[in-house]
PDB file of C-alpha atoms in Angstrom:
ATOM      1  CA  UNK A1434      71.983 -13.556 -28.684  1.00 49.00           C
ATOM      2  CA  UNK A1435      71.055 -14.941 -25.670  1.00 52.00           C
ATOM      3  CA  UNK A1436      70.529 -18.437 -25.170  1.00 51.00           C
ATOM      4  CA  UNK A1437      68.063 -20.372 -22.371  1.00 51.00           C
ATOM      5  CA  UNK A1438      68.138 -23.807 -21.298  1.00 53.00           C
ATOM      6  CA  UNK A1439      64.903 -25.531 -20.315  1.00 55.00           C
ATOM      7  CA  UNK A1440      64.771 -28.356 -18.293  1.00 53.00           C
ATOM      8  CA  UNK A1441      64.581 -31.046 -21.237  1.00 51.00           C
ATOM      9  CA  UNK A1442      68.424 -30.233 -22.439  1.00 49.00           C
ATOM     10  CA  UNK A1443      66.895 -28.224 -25.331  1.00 52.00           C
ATOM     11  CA  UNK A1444      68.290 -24.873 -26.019  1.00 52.00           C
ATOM     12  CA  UNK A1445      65.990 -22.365 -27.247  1.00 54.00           C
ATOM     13  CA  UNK A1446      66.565 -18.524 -27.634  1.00 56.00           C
ATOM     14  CA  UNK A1447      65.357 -15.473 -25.941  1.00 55.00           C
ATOM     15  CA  UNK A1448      63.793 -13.965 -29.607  1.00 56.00           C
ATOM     16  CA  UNK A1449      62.002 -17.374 -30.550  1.00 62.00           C
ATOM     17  CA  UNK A1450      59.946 -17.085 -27.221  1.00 68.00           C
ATOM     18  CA  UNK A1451      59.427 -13.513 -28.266  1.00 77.00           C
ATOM     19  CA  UNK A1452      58.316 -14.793 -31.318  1.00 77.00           C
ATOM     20  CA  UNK A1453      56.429 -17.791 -30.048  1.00 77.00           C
ATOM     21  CA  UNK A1454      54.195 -15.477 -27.509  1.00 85.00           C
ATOM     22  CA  UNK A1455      53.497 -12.846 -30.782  1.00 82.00           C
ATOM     23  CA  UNK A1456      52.015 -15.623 -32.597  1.00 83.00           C
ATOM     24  CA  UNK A1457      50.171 -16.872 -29.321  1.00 86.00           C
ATOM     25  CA  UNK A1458      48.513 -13.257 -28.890  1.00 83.00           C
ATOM     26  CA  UNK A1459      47.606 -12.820 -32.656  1.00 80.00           C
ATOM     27  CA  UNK A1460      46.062 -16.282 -32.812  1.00 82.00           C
ATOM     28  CA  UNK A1461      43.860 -15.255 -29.597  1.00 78.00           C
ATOM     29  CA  UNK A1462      43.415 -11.965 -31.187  1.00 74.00           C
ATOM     30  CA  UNK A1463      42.495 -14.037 -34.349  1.00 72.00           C
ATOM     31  CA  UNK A1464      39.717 -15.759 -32.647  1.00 68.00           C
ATOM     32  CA  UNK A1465      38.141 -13.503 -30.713  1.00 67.00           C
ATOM     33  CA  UNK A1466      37.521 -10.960 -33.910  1.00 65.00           C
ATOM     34  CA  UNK A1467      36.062 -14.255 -35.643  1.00 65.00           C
ATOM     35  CA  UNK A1468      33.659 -15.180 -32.603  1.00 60.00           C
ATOM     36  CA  UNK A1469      32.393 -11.619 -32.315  1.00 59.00           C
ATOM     37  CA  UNK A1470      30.345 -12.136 -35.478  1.00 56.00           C
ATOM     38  CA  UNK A1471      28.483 -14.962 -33.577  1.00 59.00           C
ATOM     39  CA  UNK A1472      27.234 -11.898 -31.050  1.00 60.00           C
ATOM     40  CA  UNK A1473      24.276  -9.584 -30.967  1.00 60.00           C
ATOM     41  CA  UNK A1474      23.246  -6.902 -28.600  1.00 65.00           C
ATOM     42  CA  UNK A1475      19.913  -8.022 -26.880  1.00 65.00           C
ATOM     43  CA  UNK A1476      18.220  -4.702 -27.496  1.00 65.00           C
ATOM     44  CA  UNK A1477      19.931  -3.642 -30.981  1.00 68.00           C
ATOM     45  CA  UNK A1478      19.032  -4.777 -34.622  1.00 71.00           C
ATOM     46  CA  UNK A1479      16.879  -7.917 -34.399  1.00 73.00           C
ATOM     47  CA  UNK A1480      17.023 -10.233 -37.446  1.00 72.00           C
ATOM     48  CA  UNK A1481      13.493  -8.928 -38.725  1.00 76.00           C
ATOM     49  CA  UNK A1482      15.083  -5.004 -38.563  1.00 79.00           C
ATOM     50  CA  UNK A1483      12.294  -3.894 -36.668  1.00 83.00           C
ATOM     51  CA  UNK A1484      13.570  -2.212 -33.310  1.00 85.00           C
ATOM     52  CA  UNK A1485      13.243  -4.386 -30.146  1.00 85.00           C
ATOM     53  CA  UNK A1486      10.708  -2.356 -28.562  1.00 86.00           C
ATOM     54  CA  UNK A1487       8.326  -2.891 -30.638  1.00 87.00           C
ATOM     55  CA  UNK A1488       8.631  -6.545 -31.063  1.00 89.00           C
ATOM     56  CA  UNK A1489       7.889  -6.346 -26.912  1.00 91.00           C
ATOM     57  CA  UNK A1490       5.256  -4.270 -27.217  1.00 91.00           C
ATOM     58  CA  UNK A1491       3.330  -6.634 -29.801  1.00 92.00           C
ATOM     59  CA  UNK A1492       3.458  -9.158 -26.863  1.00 94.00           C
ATOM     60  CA  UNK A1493      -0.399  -9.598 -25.054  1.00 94.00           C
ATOM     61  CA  UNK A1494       0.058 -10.434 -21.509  1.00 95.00           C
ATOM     62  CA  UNK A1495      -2.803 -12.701 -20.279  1.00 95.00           C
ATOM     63  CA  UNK A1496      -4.181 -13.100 -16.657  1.00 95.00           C
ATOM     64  CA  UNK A1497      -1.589 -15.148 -14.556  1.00 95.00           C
ATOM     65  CA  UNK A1498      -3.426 -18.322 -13.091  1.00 95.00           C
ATOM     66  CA  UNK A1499      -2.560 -18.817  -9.596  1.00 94.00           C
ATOM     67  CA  UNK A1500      -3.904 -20.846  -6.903  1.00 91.00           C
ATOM     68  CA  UNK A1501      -6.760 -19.038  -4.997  1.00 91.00           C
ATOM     69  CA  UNK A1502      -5.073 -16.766  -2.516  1.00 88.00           C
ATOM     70  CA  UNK A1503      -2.195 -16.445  -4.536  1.00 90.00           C
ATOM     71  CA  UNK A1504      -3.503 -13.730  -7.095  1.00 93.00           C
ATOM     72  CA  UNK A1505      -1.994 -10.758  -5.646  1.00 94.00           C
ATOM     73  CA  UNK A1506       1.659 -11.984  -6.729  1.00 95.00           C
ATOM     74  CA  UNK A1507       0.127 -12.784 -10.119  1.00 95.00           C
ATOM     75  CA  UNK A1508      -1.785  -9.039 -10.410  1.00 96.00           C
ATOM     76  CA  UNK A1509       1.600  -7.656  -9.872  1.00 96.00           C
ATOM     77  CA  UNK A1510       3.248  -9.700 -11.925  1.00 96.00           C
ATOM     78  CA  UNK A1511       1.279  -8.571 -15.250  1.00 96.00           C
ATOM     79  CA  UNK A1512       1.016  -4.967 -14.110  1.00 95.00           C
ATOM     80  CA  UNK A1513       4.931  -5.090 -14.137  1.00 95.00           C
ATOM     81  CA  UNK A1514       5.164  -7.257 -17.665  1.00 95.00           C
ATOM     82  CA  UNK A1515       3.098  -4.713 -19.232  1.00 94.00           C
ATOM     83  CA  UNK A1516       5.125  -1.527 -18.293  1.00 94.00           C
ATOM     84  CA  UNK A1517       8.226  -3.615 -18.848  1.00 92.00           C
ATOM     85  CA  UNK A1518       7.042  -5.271 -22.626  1.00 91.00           C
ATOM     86  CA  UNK A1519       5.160  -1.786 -23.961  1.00 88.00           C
ATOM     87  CA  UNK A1520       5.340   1.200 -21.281  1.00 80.00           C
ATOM     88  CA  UNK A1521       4.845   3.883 -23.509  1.00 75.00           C
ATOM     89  CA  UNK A1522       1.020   3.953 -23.176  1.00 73.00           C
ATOM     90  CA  UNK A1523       0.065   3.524 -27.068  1.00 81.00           C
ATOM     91  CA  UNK A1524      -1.996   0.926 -28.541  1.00 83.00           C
ATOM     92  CA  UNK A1525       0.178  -1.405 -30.827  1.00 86.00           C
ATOM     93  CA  UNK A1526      -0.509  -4.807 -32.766  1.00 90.00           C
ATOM     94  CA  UNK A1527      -0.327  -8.014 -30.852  1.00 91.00           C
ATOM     95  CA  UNK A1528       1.298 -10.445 -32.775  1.00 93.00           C
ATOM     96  CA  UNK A1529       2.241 -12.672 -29.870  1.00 94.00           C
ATOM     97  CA  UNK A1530       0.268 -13.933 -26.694  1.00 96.00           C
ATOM     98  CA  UNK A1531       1.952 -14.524 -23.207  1.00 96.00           C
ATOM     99  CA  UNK A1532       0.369 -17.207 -21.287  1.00 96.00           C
ATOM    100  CA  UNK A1533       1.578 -17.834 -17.676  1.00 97.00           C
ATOM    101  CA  UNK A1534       0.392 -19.987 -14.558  1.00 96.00           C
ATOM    102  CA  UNK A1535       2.521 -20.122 -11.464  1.00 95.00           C
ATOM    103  CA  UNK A1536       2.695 -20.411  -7.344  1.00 95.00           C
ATOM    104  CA  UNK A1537       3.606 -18.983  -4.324  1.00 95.00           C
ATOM    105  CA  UNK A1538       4.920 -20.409  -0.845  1.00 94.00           C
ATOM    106  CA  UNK A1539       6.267 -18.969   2.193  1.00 91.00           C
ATOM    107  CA  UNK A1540       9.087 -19.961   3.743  1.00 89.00           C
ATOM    108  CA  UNK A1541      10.425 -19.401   7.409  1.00 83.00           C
ATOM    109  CA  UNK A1542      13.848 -19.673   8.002  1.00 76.00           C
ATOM    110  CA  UNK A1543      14.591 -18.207  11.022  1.00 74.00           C
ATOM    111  CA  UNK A1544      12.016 -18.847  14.338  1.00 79.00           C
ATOM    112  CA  UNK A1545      12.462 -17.265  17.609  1.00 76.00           C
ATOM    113  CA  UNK A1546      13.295 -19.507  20.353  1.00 78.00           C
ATOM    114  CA  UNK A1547      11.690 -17.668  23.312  1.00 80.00           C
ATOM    115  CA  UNK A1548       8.642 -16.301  21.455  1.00 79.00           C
ATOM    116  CA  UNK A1549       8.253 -19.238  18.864  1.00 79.00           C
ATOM    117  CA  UNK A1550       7.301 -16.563  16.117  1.00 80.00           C
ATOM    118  CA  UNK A1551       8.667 -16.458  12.727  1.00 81.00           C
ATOM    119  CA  UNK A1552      11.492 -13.516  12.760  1.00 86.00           C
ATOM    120  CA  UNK A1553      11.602 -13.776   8.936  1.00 88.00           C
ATOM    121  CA  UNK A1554       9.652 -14.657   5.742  1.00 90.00           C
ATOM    122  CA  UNK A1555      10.846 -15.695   2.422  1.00 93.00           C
ATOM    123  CA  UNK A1556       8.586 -15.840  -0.274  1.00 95.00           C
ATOM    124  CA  UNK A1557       9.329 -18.263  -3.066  1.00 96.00           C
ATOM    125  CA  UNK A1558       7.733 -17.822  -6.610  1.00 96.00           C
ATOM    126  CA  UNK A1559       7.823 -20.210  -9.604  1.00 97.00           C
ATOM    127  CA  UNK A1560       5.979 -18.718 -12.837  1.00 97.00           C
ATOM    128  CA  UNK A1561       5.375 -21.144 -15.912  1.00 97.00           C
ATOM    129  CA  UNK A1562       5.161 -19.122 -19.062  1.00 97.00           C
ATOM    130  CA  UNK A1563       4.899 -20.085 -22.656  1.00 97.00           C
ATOM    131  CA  UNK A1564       5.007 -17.543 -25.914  1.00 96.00           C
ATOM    132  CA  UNK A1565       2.342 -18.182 -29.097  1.00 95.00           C
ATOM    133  CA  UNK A1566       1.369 -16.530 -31.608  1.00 92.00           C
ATOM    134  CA  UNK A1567      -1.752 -14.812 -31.290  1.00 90.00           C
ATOM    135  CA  UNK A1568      -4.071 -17.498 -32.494  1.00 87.00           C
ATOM    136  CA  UNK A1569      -2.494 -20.056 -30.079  1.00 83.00           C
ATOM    137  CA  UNK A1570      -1.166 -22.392 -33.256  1.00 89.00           C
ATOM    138  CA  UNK A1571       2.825 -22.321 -32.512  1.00 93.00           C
ATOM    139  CA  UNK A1572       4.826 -21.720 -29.131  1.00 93.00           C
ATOM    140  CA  UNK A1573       7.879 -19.820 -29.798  1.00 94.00           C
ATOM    141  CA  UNK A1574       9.232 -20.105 -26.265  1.00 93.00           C
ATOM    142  CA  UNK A1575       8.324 -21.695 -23.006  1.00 95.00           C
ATOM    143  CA  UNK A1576      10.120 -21.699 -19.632  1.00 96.00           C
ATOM    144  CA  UNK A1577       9.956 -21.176 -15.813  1.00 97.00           C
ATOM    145  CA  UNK A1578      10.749 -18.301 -14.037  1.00 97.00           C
ATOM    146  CA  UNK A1579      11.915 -18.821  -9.898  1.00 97.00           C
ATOM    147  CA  UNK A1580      13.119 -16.571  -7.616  1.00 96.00           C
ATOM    148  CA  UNK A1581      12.783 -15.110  -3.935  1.00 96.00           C
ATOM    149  CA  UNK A1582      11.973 -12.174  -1.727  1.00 96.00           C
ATOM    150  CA  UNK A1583      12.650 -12.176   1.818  1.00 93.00           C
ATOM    151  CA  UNK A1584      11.121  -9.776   4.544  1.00 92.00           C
ATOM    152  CA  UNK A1585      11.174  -9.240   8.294  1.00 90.00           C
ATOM    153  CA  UNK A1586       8.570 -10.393  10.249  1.00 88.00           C
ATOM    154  CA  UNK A1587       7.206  -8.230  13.115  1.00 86.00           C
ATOM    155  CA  UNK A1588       5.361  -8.654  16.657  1.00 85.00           C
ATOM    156  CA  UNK A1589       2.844  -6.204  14.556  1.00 90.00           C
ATOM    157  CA  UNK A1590       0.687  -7.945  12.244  1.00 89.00           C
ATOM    158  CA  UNK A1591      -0.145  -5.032   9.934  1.00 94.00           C
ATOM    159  CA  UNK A1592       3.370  -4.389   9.896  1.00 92.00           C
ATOM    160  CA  UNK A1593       3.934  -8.327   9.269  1.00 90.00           C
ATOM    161  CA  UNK A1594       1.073  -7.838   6.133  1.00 92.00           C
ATOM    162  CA  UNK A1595       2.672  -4.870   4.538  1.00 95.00           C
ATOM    163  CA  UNK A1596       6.479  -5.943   5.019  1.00 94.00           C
ATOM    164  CA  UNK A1597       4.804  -9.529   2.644  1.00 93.00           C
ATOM    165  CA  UNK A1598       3.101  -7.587   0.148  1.00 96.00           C
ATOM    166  CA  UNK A1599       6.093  -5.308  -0.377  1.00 96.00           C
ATOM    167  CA  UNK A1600       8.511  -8.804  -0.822  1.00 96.00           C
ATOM    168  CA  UNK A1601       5.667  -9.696  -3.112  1.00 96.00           C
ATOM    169  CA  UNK A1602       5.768  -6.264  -5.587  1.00 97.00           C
ATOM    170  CA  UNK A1603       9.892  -7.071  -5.261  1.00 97.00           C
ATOM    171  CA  UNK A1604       9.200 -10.494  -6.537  1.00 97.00           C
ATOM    172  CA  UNK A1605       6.711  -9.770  -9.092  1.00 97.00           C
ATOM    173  CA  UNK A1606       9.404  -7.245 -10.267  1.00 97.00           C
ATOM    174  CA  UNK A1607      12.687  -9.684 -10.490  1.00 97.00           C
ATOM    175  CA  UNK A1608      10.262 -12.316 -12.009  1.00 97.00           C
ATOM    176  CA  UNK A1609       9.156  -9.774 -15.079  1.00 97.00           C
ATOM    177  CA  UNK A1610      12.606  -8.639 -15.428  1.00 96.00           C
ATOM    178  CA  UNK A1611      13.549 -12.646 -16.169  1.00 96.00           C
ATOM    179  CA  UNK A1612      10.833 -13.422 -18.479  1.00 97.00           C
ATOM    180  CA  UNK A1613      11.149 -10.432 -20.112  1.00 95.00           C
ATOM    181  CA  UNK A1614      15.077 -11.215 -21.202  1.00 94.00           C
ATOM    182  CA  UNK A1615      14.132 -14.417 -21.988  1.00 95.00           C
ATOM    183  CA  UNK A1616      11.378 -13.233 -24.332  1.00 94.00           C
ATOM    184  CA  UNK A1617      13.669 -10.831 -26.050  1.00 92.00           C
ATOM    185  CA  UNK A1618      16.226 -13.379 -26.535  1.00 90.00           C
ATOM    186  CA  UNK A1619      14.322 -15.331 -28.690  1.00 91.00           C
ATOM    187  CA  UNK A1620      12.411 -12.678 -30.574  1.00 89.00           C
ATOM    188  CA  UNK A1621      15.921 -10.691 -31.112  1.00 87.00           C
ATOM    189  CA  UNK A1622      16.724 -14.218 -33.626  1.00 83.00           C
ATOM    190  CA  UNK A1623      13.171 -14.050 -34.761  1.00 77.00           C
ATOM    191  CA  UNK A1624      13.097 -13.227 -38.867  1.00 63.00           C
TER     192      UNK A1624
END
């Protein structure tokens, strides 16, 4: 048997830290199996056993209310929740209603110095959305959704115009993709 010496003067042996690490793993080991049961997949069994796709499509998304001038990012934003919440095309119940209101601003980081022209564009959205029931009674979730799209900016205007609307579509895109994992999150717990 081999024996170690640790700074302290106490003598311990090369099988009890064997031993000592073995009981360190399984006790890990231990925990993790009995946290896993506090898991569940996002798009697997919800609580209510009905299959996650349906409980998105039986969301209604209503118009998003933006500031006048400020509708195309909202259009694009509800086309894109729609294909993302029910994209298969068929009627379904609505059970739920999906109210949102948000803005837009654009930002300009980075200015020429010799022409004094915006080089860049970044386009900042911040959606406010809130999930009822259908008759309006009880909101089952409520949040904001931010993010950003940036774009190069060019001596061209049309160019300019179509290199915006195509950060906008990107935007409207990341923005459904957030609100719709939030949704799902809470309607995966919903009985």
């Amino acid at each position: 048997m081999m024996r170690l010496a640790n700074g302290a003067g106490a003598v311990r042996t090369a099988a009890t830290g064997t031993v000592g690490r073995a009981v360190r793993v399984a006790t890990v080991a231990a925990l993790a199996l009995n946290l896993s049961a506090c898991f569940r997949p996002l798009y697997g069994p919800t609580a209510s056993g009905e299959p996650m796709s349906a409980l998105l499509a039986s969301v209604q998304v209503d118009d998003v209310l933006m500031a006048q001038g400020q509708e195309r990012l909202g259009h694009y934003l509800r086309s894109e929740l729609i294909f993302d919440l029910d994209g298969s095309g068929q009627p379904s119940a609505k059970r739920y209603r999906l109210k949102m209101q948000g803005s837009e601003s654009v930002q300009t980081p980075i200015v020429s110095s010799q022409t004094g022209r915006a080089e860049a564009g970044t386009i900042v959205g911040t959606i406010k959305y809130a999930l009822e029931d259908l008759s309006g009674t009880k909101i089952i979730s409520e949040g904001v959704a931010t993010s950003t799209a940036t774009y190069d900016r060019s001596i061209q205007r049309f160019a300019s115009l179509r290199a915006a609307r195509d950060a906008e579509i990107r935007l409207a895109k990341v923005l459904a993709e957030q609100i719709k994992t939030r949704i799902a999150s809470v309607l995966v717990t919903k009985p």
